[in-house]
Amino acid sequence: MTKTRIAAVDVGNDSIKAIFGELEHELNIPNIVARDTEDRPVIGVEELNDKNPLDGIHIKVHSPALKENNAVYRVGHLATKSSNATELDPGSSKSEEDQTLVMLFTTLALDAVREENANIFPRAKNVVDANYTLGTGLPLREVKEGKDVGYRSKLVGSVHQVEFLVTPKYQGLKVNIKFNEVKVYPEGFAAYINLVMDNNLKIINKDLIDKRILIQDIGGLSTDIAVIKNRNVDDDKAQGFNLGVSESLESIREEIRSKHGVELDSRRDVVEIITRKNDRNHIMVKGSRTSVHDITDRILLELAKKQYRLLRNVWQKNSQTEICYFVGGGSNVLKEYIKTLNNGLDGYNIEFFEDEKESIWMMANAYYKLITDFVMKTEKQKAVKEPVKS
Ligand SMILES: Nc1ncnc2c1ncn2[C@@H]1O[C@H](COP(=O)(O)OP(=O)(O)OP(=O)(O)O)[C@@H](O)[C@H]1O
Ligand SMILES: [Mg+2]
């Protein structure tokens, strides 16, 4: 019998978060791809094998699920350096974009090719046959429109192949991905599950389970507010907004460049500067420690105000709400600003997560809980149906 491996994958607009197997492997890859017109671009192949595969993901994807089959892509960090890189457009539908699938397949392939998995997935020459039991999600809006059904059937119906081209360590390997099962959960609901249940889906938060709660997920490009009532997501009340934190991080980077002449490599560097424990909001300019607090404060406060307005709006429409949880990387960045605003204004009962990882990995953790629970239940059913022959 073919072995299957559990994968819980959150395809965020900003980055993919994935958890595998028995929690022994995880991946976080920026959601950014660039099309390559040729199979062999000029990449410094010389020291290829000293490099981290994640810094040089260069692949060709064969899959009937794609609108553009057999295309070549640079993915993640490598794509950042390309001029034609694309990030997901906030107005688009995750379930209908090739980029979502390319990122998903790439992530699974990167797990499948690891030497540690050679005993699970058979290898013949340079081909790995991988089989996954996948838990993933789509924005509530798309699930409401029924797009999860088509998305799921695109995945389960066929074999998807990722071919590693000029990728460190894995060059020349091909991974055939099949799915044993795919579950597509609505994002807001998943966050709720993660809040109230542990890894065995035992209730860990009795107080919370029957409350009316809001979950405001501030991501890279979008903000979703889920409304939970009667242990369920209220589909009609949930709202999505095309407002994330990436744009503000980019403005901060831009202003630091124009004011101090310092070029930060990425938005990630900005996050580091504004969230680190020591020397927060300071950079080095020509060797002198310099404050950029004026810049970060103004831009982040502006965004926090907008986020607070969204909260206020949704809370007004759901007046019996008892608490709102802020999750997502954006909440991590805006925490102090939103708290301060709230203290001076409406004084809503709001809560943030101390641990930034908990906030960012919320969805992936939830999918992991849901998919492992599903696997356990089906195994139990099988055991009942097919008792061990004596
Ligand atoms: N500790 C952190 N590590 C990584 N990114 C962080 C961190 N704290 C804040 N961020 C920033 O938070 C933003 C949102 O990250 P998050 O992972 O929640 O978005 P996403 O889920 O990929 O996007 P979306 O929810 O829009 O689909 C990113 O721009 C990221 O740079
Ligand atoms: Mg997200």
Tab-separated table of C-alpha atoms and ligand atoms in Angstrom:
chain	number	residue	atom	x	y	z
A	1	MET	CA	0.000	0.000	0.000
A	2	THR	CA	1.233	3.478	-0.759
A	3	LYS	CA	2.072	5.580	2.221
A	4	THR	CA	0.611	9.012	2.563
A	5	ARG	CA	1.962	11.939	4.539
A	6	ILE	CA	0.041	14.644	6.311
A	7	ALA	CA	0.497	18.205	5.084
A	8	ALA	CA	-1.209	21.305	6.477
A	9	VAL	CA	-0.644	24.259	4.181
A	10	ASP	CA	-1.709	27.882	4.595
A	11	VAL	CA	-1.206	29.652	1.276
A	12	GLY	CA	-1.044	33.207	2.649
A	13	ASN	CA	-0.816	36.156	0.289
A	14	ASP	CA	2.418	37.119	1.941
A	15	SER	CA	3.923	33.718	2.650
A	16	ILE	CA	3.153	30.006	2.671
A	17	LYS	CA	3.226	28.224	5.994
A	18	ALA	CA	3.295	24.434	5.965
A	19	ILE	CA	3.451	21.735	8.638
A	20	PHE	CA	4.247	18.112	7.780
A	21	GLY	CA	4.036	14.588	9.116
A	22	GLU	CA	4.133	14.382	12.859
A	23	LEU	CA	5.031	18.034	13.195
A	24	GLU	CA	8.659	17.232	12.430
A	25	HIS	CA	9.010	19.530	9.457
A	26	GLU	CA	7.736	22.973	8.575
A	27	LEU	CA	8.280	25.413	5.750
A	28	ASN	CA	7.743	29.133	5.341
A	29	ILE	CA	8.202	30.472	1.815
A	30	PRO	CA	7.397	33.968	0.515
A	31	ASN	CA	4.444	33.823	-1.848
A	32	ILE	CA	6.148	35.245	-4.867
A	33	VAL	CA	6.752	33.711	-8.270
A	34	ALA	CA	8.381	34.858	-11.502
A	35	ARG	CA	7.862	33.217	-14.877
A	36	ASP	CA	10.986	32.173	-16.711
A	37	THR	CA	10.913	31.905	-20.459
A	38	GLU	CA	13.832	29.505	-20.640
A	39	ASP	CA	14.648	26.337	-18.761
A	40	ARG	CA	18.210	27.426	-18.069
A	41	PRO	CA	18.481	30.983	-16.868
A	42	VAL	CA	21.747	32.503	-15.829
A	43	ILE	CA	22.025	31.692	-12.173
A	44	GLY	CA	25.384	31.272	-10.529
A	45	VAL	CA	25.512	27.489	-10.834
A	46	GLU	CA	29.096	27.342	-9.578
A	47	GLU	CA	28.504	27.133	-5.897
A	48	LEU	CA	24.961	25.795	-6.373
A	49	ASN	CA	25.218	22.929	-3.954
A	50	ASP	CA	26.518	24.999	-1.066
A	51	LYS	CA	23.353	27.008	-1.141
A	52	ASN	CA	20.073	26.535	0.637
A	53	PRO	CA	17.477	25.088	-1.753
A	54	LEU	CA	14.947	27.584	-0.396
A	55	ASP	CA	17.063	30.469	-1.695
A	56	GLY	CA	17.117	29.126	-5.227
A	57	ILE	CA	13.794	27.483	-6.013
A	58	HIS	CA	13.675	27.109	-9.773
A	59	ILE	CA	11.087	24.705	-11.108
A	60	LYS	CA	8.911	23.508	-13.940
A	61	VAL	CA	5.388	22.447	-13.092
A	62	HIS	CA	3.324	19.918	-15.005
A	63	SER	CA	-0.279	19.697	-13.926
A	64	PRO	CA	-3.669	19.578	-15.621
A	65	ALA	CA	-4.908	21.757	-12.776
A	66	LEU	CA	-2.937	24.726	-14.103
A	67	LYS	CA	-4.146	27.187	-16.697
A	68	GLU	CA	-0.583	27.372	-17.966
A	69	ASN	CA	0.873	23.910	-17.921
A	70	ASN	CA	4.621	23.181	-18.144
A	71	ALA	CA	5.710	26.676	-17.235
A	72	VAL	CA	9.031	27.473	-15.564
A	73	TYR	CA	9.101	29.572	-12.408
A	74	ARG	CA	11.430	31.063	-9.874
A	75	VAL	CA	9.769	30.868	-6.506
A	76	GLY	CA	10.215	32.652	-3.173
A	77	HIS	CA	13.485	34.451	-2.435
A	78	LEU	CA	14.847	33.796	-5.919
A	79	ALA	CA	11.776	35.409	-7.499
A	80	THR	CA	12.228	38.539	-5.384
A	81	LYS	CA	15.253	39.391	-7.481
A	82	SER	CA	13.354	39.119	-10.787
A	83	SER	CA	11.881	42.146	-12.477
A	84	ASN	CA	8.727	40.260	-13.517
A	85	ALA	CA	7.862	38.837	-10.112
A	86	THR	CA	4.205	38.655	-9.234
A	87	GLU	CA	2.521	38.615	-5.881
A	88	LEU	CA	-1.132	37.777	-5.521
A	89	ASP	CA	-3.446	40.636	-6.310
A	90	PRO	CA	-5.766	41.405	-3.392
A	91	GLY	CA	-8.822	41.429	-5.634
A	92	SER	CA	-8.151	38.005	-7.101
A	93	SER	CA	-9.494	34.637	-6.028
A	94	LYS	CA	-6.928	32.373	-4.404
A	95	SER	CA	-8.687	29.272	-5.662
A	96	GLU	CA	-8.474	30.349	-9.295
A	97	GLU	CA	-4.887	31.537	-9.527
A	98	ASP	CA	-2.118	29.374	-10.916
A	99	GLN	CA	0.168	31.042	-8.391
A	100	THR	CA	-1.674	29.394	-5.509
A	101	LEU	CA	-1.172	25.956	-7.037
A	102	VAL	CA	2.427	26.608	-8.020
A	103	MET	CA	3.213	27.612	-4.442
A	104	LEU	CA	1.330	24.657	-3.006
A	105	PHE	CA	2.992	22.087	-5.269
A	106	THR	CA	6.427	23.604	-4.730
A	107	THR	CA	6.014	23.461	-0.973
A	108	LEU	CA	4.941	19.817	-1.049
A	109	ALA	CA	7.741	18.890	-3.455
A	110	LEU	CA	10.314	20.507	-1.171
A	111	ASP	CA	9.108	18.312	1.647
A	112	ALA	CA	8.902	15.183	-0.493
A	113	VAL	CA	12.503	15.340	-1.748
A	114	ARG	CA	14.054	15.459	1.696
A	115	GLU	CA	16.254	12.478	2.399
A	116	GLU	CA	14.342	11.872	5.623
A	117	ASN	CA	11.321	10.960	3.517
A	118	ALA	CA	13.047	8.371	1.348
A	119	ASN	CA	11.489	5.626	3.469
A	120	ILE	CA	7.954	6.947	2.901
A	121	PHE	CA	8.039	7.921	-0.742
A	122	PRO	CA	9.512	5.519	-3.308
A	123	ARG	CA	12.318	6.825	-5.495
A	124	ALA	CA	13.259	5.531	-8.906
A	125	LYS	CA	16.345	7.214	-10.306
A	126	ASN	CA	15.463	10.882	-10.165
A	127	VAL	CA	11.718	10.572	-9.628
A	128	VAL	CA	10.030	10.721	-6.239
A	129	ASP	CA	6.452	9.473	-5.939
A	130	ALA	CA	4.800	11.467	-3.210
A	131	ASN	CA	1.374	11.066	-1.693
A	132	TYR	CA	-0.174	13.604	0.666
A	133	THR	CA	-3.236	13.940	2.825
A	134	LEU	CA	-3.727	17.661	2.624
A	135	GLY	CA	-5.490	20.116	4.909
A	136	THR	CA	-5.647	23.616	3.517
A	137	GLY	CA	-7.938	26.614	3.352
A	138	LEU	CA	-9.524	29.324	1.287
A	139	PRO	CA	-10.870	32.718	2.296
A	140	LEU	CA	-14.406	32.526	3.618
A	141	ARG	CA	-15.622	34.568	0.675
A	142	GLU	CA	-14.488	31.925	-1.798
A	143	VAL	CA	-15.910	29.078	0.243
A	144	LYS	CA	-19.213	30.940	0.382
A	145	GLU	CA	-19.156	31.117	-3.406
A	146	GLY	CA	-18.613	27.357	-3.502
A	147	LYS	CA	-15.143	27.632	-5.024
A	148	ASP	CA	-13.682	25.145	-2.562
A	149	VAL	CA	-15.364	22.280	-4.433
A	150	GLY	CA	-13.696	23.016	-7.754
A	151	TYR	CA	-10.388	23.732	-6.071
A	152	ARG	CA	-10.464	20.391	-4.274
A	153	SER	CA	-11.373	18.376	-7.338
A	154	LYS	CA	-8.597	19.998	-9.361
A	155	LEU	CA	-6.174	18.738	-6.724
A	156	VAL	CA	-7.433	15.212	-6.070
A	157	GLY	CA	-8.181	14.298	-9.663
A	158	SER	CA	-4.679	14.174	-11.086
A	159	VAL	CA	-0.946	13.831	-10.700
A	160	HIS	CA	1.013	17.051	-10.393
A	161	GLN	CA	4.699	17.114	-11.160
A	162	VAL	CA	7.308	19.522	-9.893
A	163	GLU	CA	10.621	19.306	-11.687
A	164	PHE	CA	13.562	20.974	-9.976
A	165	LEU	CA	15.696	22.827	-12.498
A	166	VAL	CA	18.600	24.958	-11.301
A	167	THR	CA	17.788	24.474	-7.636
A	168	PRO	CA	20.584	23.822	-5.129
A	169	LYS	CA	20.759	20.232	-3.897
A	170	TYR	CA	17.673	19.088	-5.807
A	171	GLN	CA	18.584	19.938	-9.392
A	172	GLY	CA	17.275	17.283	-11.777
A	173	LEU	CA	14.831	15.676	-9.364
A	174	LYS	CA	11.180	15.294	-10.237
A	175	VAL	CA	8.389	14.881	-7.734
A	176	ASN	CA	5.038	13.374	-8.672
A	177	ILE	CA	2.423	14.556	-6.232
A	178	LYS	CA	-0.800	12.672	-5.662
A	179	PHE	CA	-3.390	13.318	-3.031
A	180	ASN	CA	-4.909	10.653	-0.886
A	181	GLU	CA	-7.392	13.219	0.420
A	182	VAL	CA	-7.799	16.980	0.345
A	183	LYS	CA	-9.797	19.008	2.838
A	184	VAL	CA	-10.420	22.675	2.196
A	185	TYR	CA	-11.447	24.640	5.284
A	186	PRO	CA	-12.723	28.208	5.478
A	187	GLU	CA	-9.984	30.421	6.956
A	188	GLY	CA	-12.026	32.130	9.675
A	189	PHE	CA	-13.436	28.889	10.971
A	190	ALA	CA	-9.969	27.397	11.132
A	191	ALA	CA	-8.751	30.231	13.330
A	192	TYR	CA	-11.623	29.598	15.722
A	193	ILE	CA	-10.819	25.879	15.900
A	194	ASN	CA	-7.252	26.727	16.727
A	195	LEU	CA	-8.344	28.994	19.549
A	196	VAL	CA	-10.653	26.542	21.267
A	197	MET	CA	-9.070	23.152	20.595
A	198	ASP	CA	-5.777	21.371	21.093
A	199	ASN	CA	-3.994	18.999	18.707
A	200	ASN	CA	-6.407	16.174	19.522
A	201	LEU	CA	-9.366	18.493	19.014
A	202	LYS	CA	-10.017	18.421	22.737
A	203	ILE	CA	-11.565	21.635	23.918
A	204	ILE	CA	-8.919	23.720	25.644
A	205	ASN	CA	-10.900	26.876	26.041
A	206	LYS	CA	-14.276	26.115	27.590
A	207	ASP	CA	-14.927	29.780	28.337
A	208	LEU	CA	-14.582	30.736	24.740
A	209	ILE	CA	-16.404	28.015	22.898
A	210	ASP	CA	-19.919	29.397	23.218
A	211	LYS	CA	-19.043	33.053	23.102
A	212	ARG	CA	-19.731	35.385	20.268
A	213	ILE	CA	-16.318	36.299	19.026
A	214	LEU	CA	-14.610	38.154	16.221
A	215	ILE	CA	-11.303	37.132	14.732
A	216	GLN	CA	-9.504	39.897	12.899
A	217	ASP	CA	-6.752	38.427	10.745
A	218	ILE	CA	-4.410	41.132	9.495
A	219	GLY	CA	-2.309	39.623	6.739
A	220	GLY	CA	0.140	40.923	4.198
A	221	LEU	CA	-2.398	42.070	1.651
A	222	SER	CA	-5.752	41.531	3.233
A	223	THR	CA	-7.695	41.655	6.461
A	224	ASP	CA	-10.459	39.200	7.252
A	225	ILE	CA	-12.892	39.513	10.096
A	226	ALA	CA	-14.693	36.306	10.988
A	227	VAL	CA	-17.822	36.390	13.112
A	228	ILE	CA	-18.314	33.320	15.317
A	229	LYS	CA	-21.684	32.471	16.819
A	230	ASN	CA	-23.100	29.166	18.033
A	231	ARG	CA	-19.742	27.477	17.483
A	232	ASN	CA	-19.861	28.346	13.835
A	233	VAL	CA	-18.742	30.997	11.406
A	234	ASP	CA	-21.557	33.318	10.508
A	235	ASP	CA	-21.101	33.315	6.749
A	236	ASP	CA	-23.213	36.342	6.088
A	237	LYS	CA	-21.427	38.520	8.598
A	238	ALA	CA	-17.832	37.723	7.800
A	239	GLN	CA	-15.987	40.372	5.897
A	240	GLY	CA	-12.831	40.623	3.875
A	241	PHE	CA	-10.968	43.842	3.176
A	242	ASN	CA	-8.160	44.566	0.748
A	243	LEU	CA	-6.016	46.148	3.393
A	244	GLY	CA	-2.902	44.477	4.736
A	245	VAL	CA	0.358	45.522	6.262
A	246	SER	CA	2.679	45.025	3.280
A	247	GLU	CA	1.994	48.414	1.782
A	248	SER	CA	2.846	50.210	5.022
A	249	LEU	CA	6.038	48.200	5.435
A	250	GLU	CA	6.974	49.199	1.907
A	251	SER	CA	6.311	52.890	2.680
A	252	ILE	CA	8.524	52.677	5.748
A	253	ARG	CA	11.287	51.122	3.677
A	254	GLU	CA	10.892	53.849	1.066
A	255	GLU	CA	11.025	56.667	3.610
A	256	ILE	CA	14.073	55.242	5.347
A	257	ARG	CA	15.736	55.165	1.964
A	258	SER	CA	14.876	58.712	1.005
A	259	LYS	CA	15.507	60.237	4.425
A	260	HIS	CA	18.561	58.291	5.582
A	261	GLY	CA	19.897	56.863	2.324
A	262	VAL	CA	19.763	53.373	3.787
A	263	GLU	CA	18.520	50.583	1.547
A	264	LEU	CA	16.835	47.769	3.479
A	265	ASP	CA	16.678	44.484	1.608
A	266	SER	CA	13.079	43.601	2.216
A	267	ARG	CA	9.885	44.180	4.129
A	268	ARG	CA	11.092	41.442	6.451
A	269	ASP	CA	13.953	43.754	7.485
A	270	VAL	CA	11.428	46.451	8.304
A	271	VAL	CA	9.463	43.998	10.456
A	272	GLU	CA	12.668	43.113	12.263
A	273	ILE	CA	13.424	46.760	13.014
A	274	ILE	CA	9.971	47.533	14.358
A	275	THR	CA	9.438	44.369	16.394
A	276	ARG	CA	12.819	43.425	17.856
A	277	LYS	CA	13.321	43.461	21.605
A	278	ASN	CA	16.514	45.485	21.709
A	279	ASP	CA	17.153	48.669	19.848
A	280	ARG	CA	13.705	48.741	18.345
A	281	ASN	CA	13.094	51.442	15.706
A	282	HIS	CA	16.771	52.155	15.240
A	283	ILE	CA	19.046	51.624	12.271
A	284	MET	CA	22.711	52.226	11.614
A	285	VAL	CA	23.437	55.165	9.322
A	286	LYS	CA	27.093	55.412	8.320
A	287	GLY	CA	27.981	53.701	11.552
A	288	SER	CA	25.816	55.855	13.820
A	289	ARG	CA	22.813	54.515	15.661
A	290	THR	CA	19.835	56.474	14.319
A	291	SER	CA	16.183	56.511	15.302
A	292	VAL	CA	13.524	55.935	12.657
A	293	HIS	CA	10.768	56.077	15.203
A	294	ASP	CA	9.172	59.156	13.648
A	295	ILE	CA	8.732	57.319	10.353
A	296	THR	CA	7.485	53.997	11.716
A	297	ASP	CA	5.175	55.645	14.242
A	298	ARG	CA	3.388	57.811	11.723
A	299	ILE	CA	2.895	55.122	9.090
A	300	LEU	CA	1.891	52.357	11.480
A	301	LEU	CA	-0.465	54.585	13.449
A	302	GLU	CA	-2.202	55.478	10.215
A	303	LEU	CA	-2.729	51.816	9.374
A	304	ALA	CA	-3.763	50.986	12.934
A	305	LYS	CA	-6.470	53.648	12.683
A	306	LYS	CA	-7.791	52.084	9.498
A	307	GLN	CA	-7.783	48.652	11.099
A	308	TYR	CA	-9.551	50.024	14.131
A	309	ARG	CA	-12.235	51.502	11.895
A	310	LEU	CA	-12.815	48.070	10.374
A	311	LEU	CA	-13.176	46.566	13.819
A	312	ARG	CA	-15.587	49.260	14.899
A	313	ASN	CA	-17.669	48.742	11.821
A	314	VAL	CA	-18.009	45.014	12.235
A	315	TRP	CA	-18.539	45.276	15.998
A	316	GLN	CA	-21.392	47.721	15.469
A	317	LYS	CA	-23.100	45.227	13.200
A	318	ASN	CA	-22.510	42.460	15.748
A	319	SER	CA	-23.214	44.294	18.948
A	320	GLN	CA	-23.396	41.183	21.135
A	321	THR	CA	-19.780	40.287	20.445
A	322	GLU	CA	-17.852	39.476	23.615
A	323	ILE	CA	-14.264	39.533	22.450
A	324	CYS	CA	-12.132	40.113	19.369
A	325	TYR	CA	-8.880	38.244	18.753
A	326	PHE	CA	-6.246	39.802	16.540
A	327	VAL	CA	-4.213	37.310	14.533
A	328	GLY	CA	-1.882	37.336	11.507
A	329	GLY	CA	1.518	38.948	11.068
A	330	GLY	CA	-0.069	42.379	10.772
A	331	SER	CA	-1.508	42.130	14.277
A	332	ASN	CA	1.954	41.429	15.504
A	333	VAL	CA	3.233	44.641	13.971
A	334	LEU	CA	0.286	46.835	14.967
A	335	LYS	CA	-0.362	45.434	18.446
A	336	GLU	CA	0.765	48.388	20.550
A	337	TYR	CA	-0.830	50.959	18.264
A	338	ILE	CA	-4.219	49.258	18.215
A	339	LYS	CA	-4.146	48.729	21.985
A	340	THR	CA	-3.373	52.385	22.594
A	341	LEU	CA	-6.093	53.551	20.218
A	342	ASN	CA	-8.587	51.226	21.856
A	343	ASN	CA	-7.735	52.489	25.341
A	344	GLY	CA	-8.398	56.051	24.279
A	345	LEU	CA	-11.497	55.275	22.217
A	346	ASP	CA	-14.138	52.535	22.534
A	347	GLY	CA	-12.363	50.216	24.960
A	348	TYR	CA	-13.478	47.015	23.240
A	349	ASN	CA	-12.535	43.697	24.769
A	350	ILE	CA	-9.664	42.802	22.443
A	351	GLU	CA	-6.858	40.275	22.701
A	352	PHE	CA	-3.519	39.736	20.988
A	353	PHE	CA	-1.093	36.829	21.054
A	354	GLU	CA	2.141	37.320	22.912
A	355	ASP	CA	3.964	34.813	20.768
A	356	GLU	CA	4.385	36.153	17.242
A	357	LYS	CA	4.694	32.647	15.886
A	358	GLU	CA	1.342	31.675	17.259
A	359	SER	CA	-0.260	34.591	15.512
A	360	ILE	CA	1.379	33.984	12.143
A	361	TRP	CA	1.055	30.188	12.134
A	362	MET	CA	-2.550	30.244	13.366
A	363	MET	CA	-4.089	28.947	10.112
A	364	ALA	CA	-1.466	26.309	9.429
A	365	ASN	CA	-1.829	25.033	13.004
A	366	ALA	CA	-5.583	24.882	12.611
A	367	TYR	CA	-5.412	22.956	9.337
A	368	TYR	CA	-3.000	20.574	11.002
A	369	LYS	CA	-5.395	19.932	13.858
A	370	LEU	CA	-8.326	19.440	11.516
A	371	ILE	CA	-6.566	17.140	9.064
A	372	THR	CA	-4.946	14.934	11.719
A	373	ASP	CA	-8.325	14.597	13.389
A	374	PHE	CA	-9.866	13.611	10.069
A	375	VAL	CA	-7.155	10.995	9.507
A	376	MET	CA	-7.623	9.538	12.971
A	377	LYS	CA	-11.364	9.263	12.523
A	378	THR	CA	-11.137	7.546	9.148
A	379	GLU	CA	-8.583	5.113	10.547
A	380	LYS	CA	-10.932	4.255	13.372
A	381	GLN	CA	-13.786	3.703	10.950
A	382	LYS	CA	-11.615	1.421	8.846
A	383	ALA	CA	-10.656	-0.562	11.931
A	384	VAL	CA	-14.325	-1.124	12.704
A	385	LYS	CA	-15.205	-2.091	9.145
A	386	GLU	CA	-12.230	-4.349	8.609
A	387	PRO	CA	-11.580	-6.162	11.857
A	388	VAL	CA	-8.228	-7.888	12.037
A	389	LYS	CA	-8.558	-11.375	10.638
A	390	SER	CA	-7.659	-14.090	13.084
B	1	LIG	N1	7.513	37.660	13.044
B	1	LIG	C1	7.192	37.860	11.782
B	1	LIG	N2	7.680	37.040	10.850
B	1	LIG	C2	7.333	37.212	9.562
B	1	LIG	N3	6.526	38.189	9.117
B	1	LIG	C3	6.007	39.030	9.998
B	1	LIG	C4	6.310	38.896	11.377
B	1	LIG	N4	5.624	39.828	12.015
B	1	LIG	C5	4.963	40.518	11.091
B	1	LIG	N5	5.192	40.068	9.857
B	1	LIG	C6	4.602	40.665	8.636
B	1	LIG	O1	3.197	40.485	8.701
B	1	LIG	C7	2.661	40.498	7.397
B	1	LIG	C8	1.542	39.495	7.288
B	1	LIG	O2	1.999	38.212	7.491
B	1	LIG	P1	1.007	36.973	7.421
B	1	LIG	O3	1.856	35.768	7.381
B	1	LIG	O4	-0.020	37.060	8.477
B	1	LIG	O5	0.298	37.222	6.003
B	1	LIG	P2	-0.357	36.156	5.016
B	1	LIG	O6	-1.207	35.224	5.796
B	1	LIG	O7	0.695	35.520	4.200
B	1	LIG	O8	-1.204	37.099	4.092
B	1	LIG	P3	-2.807	37.168	3.907
B	1	LIG	O9	-3.419	36.910	5.243
B	1	LIG	O10	-3.012	38.562	3.378
B	1	LIG	O11	-3.124	36.114	2.930
B	1	LIG	C9	3.809	40.279	6.446
B	1	LIG	O12	3.959	41.450	5.684
B	1	LIG	C10	5.002	40.061	7.333
B	1	LIG	O13	6.130	40.714	6.832
B	2	MG	MG	-3.078	34.956	6.428
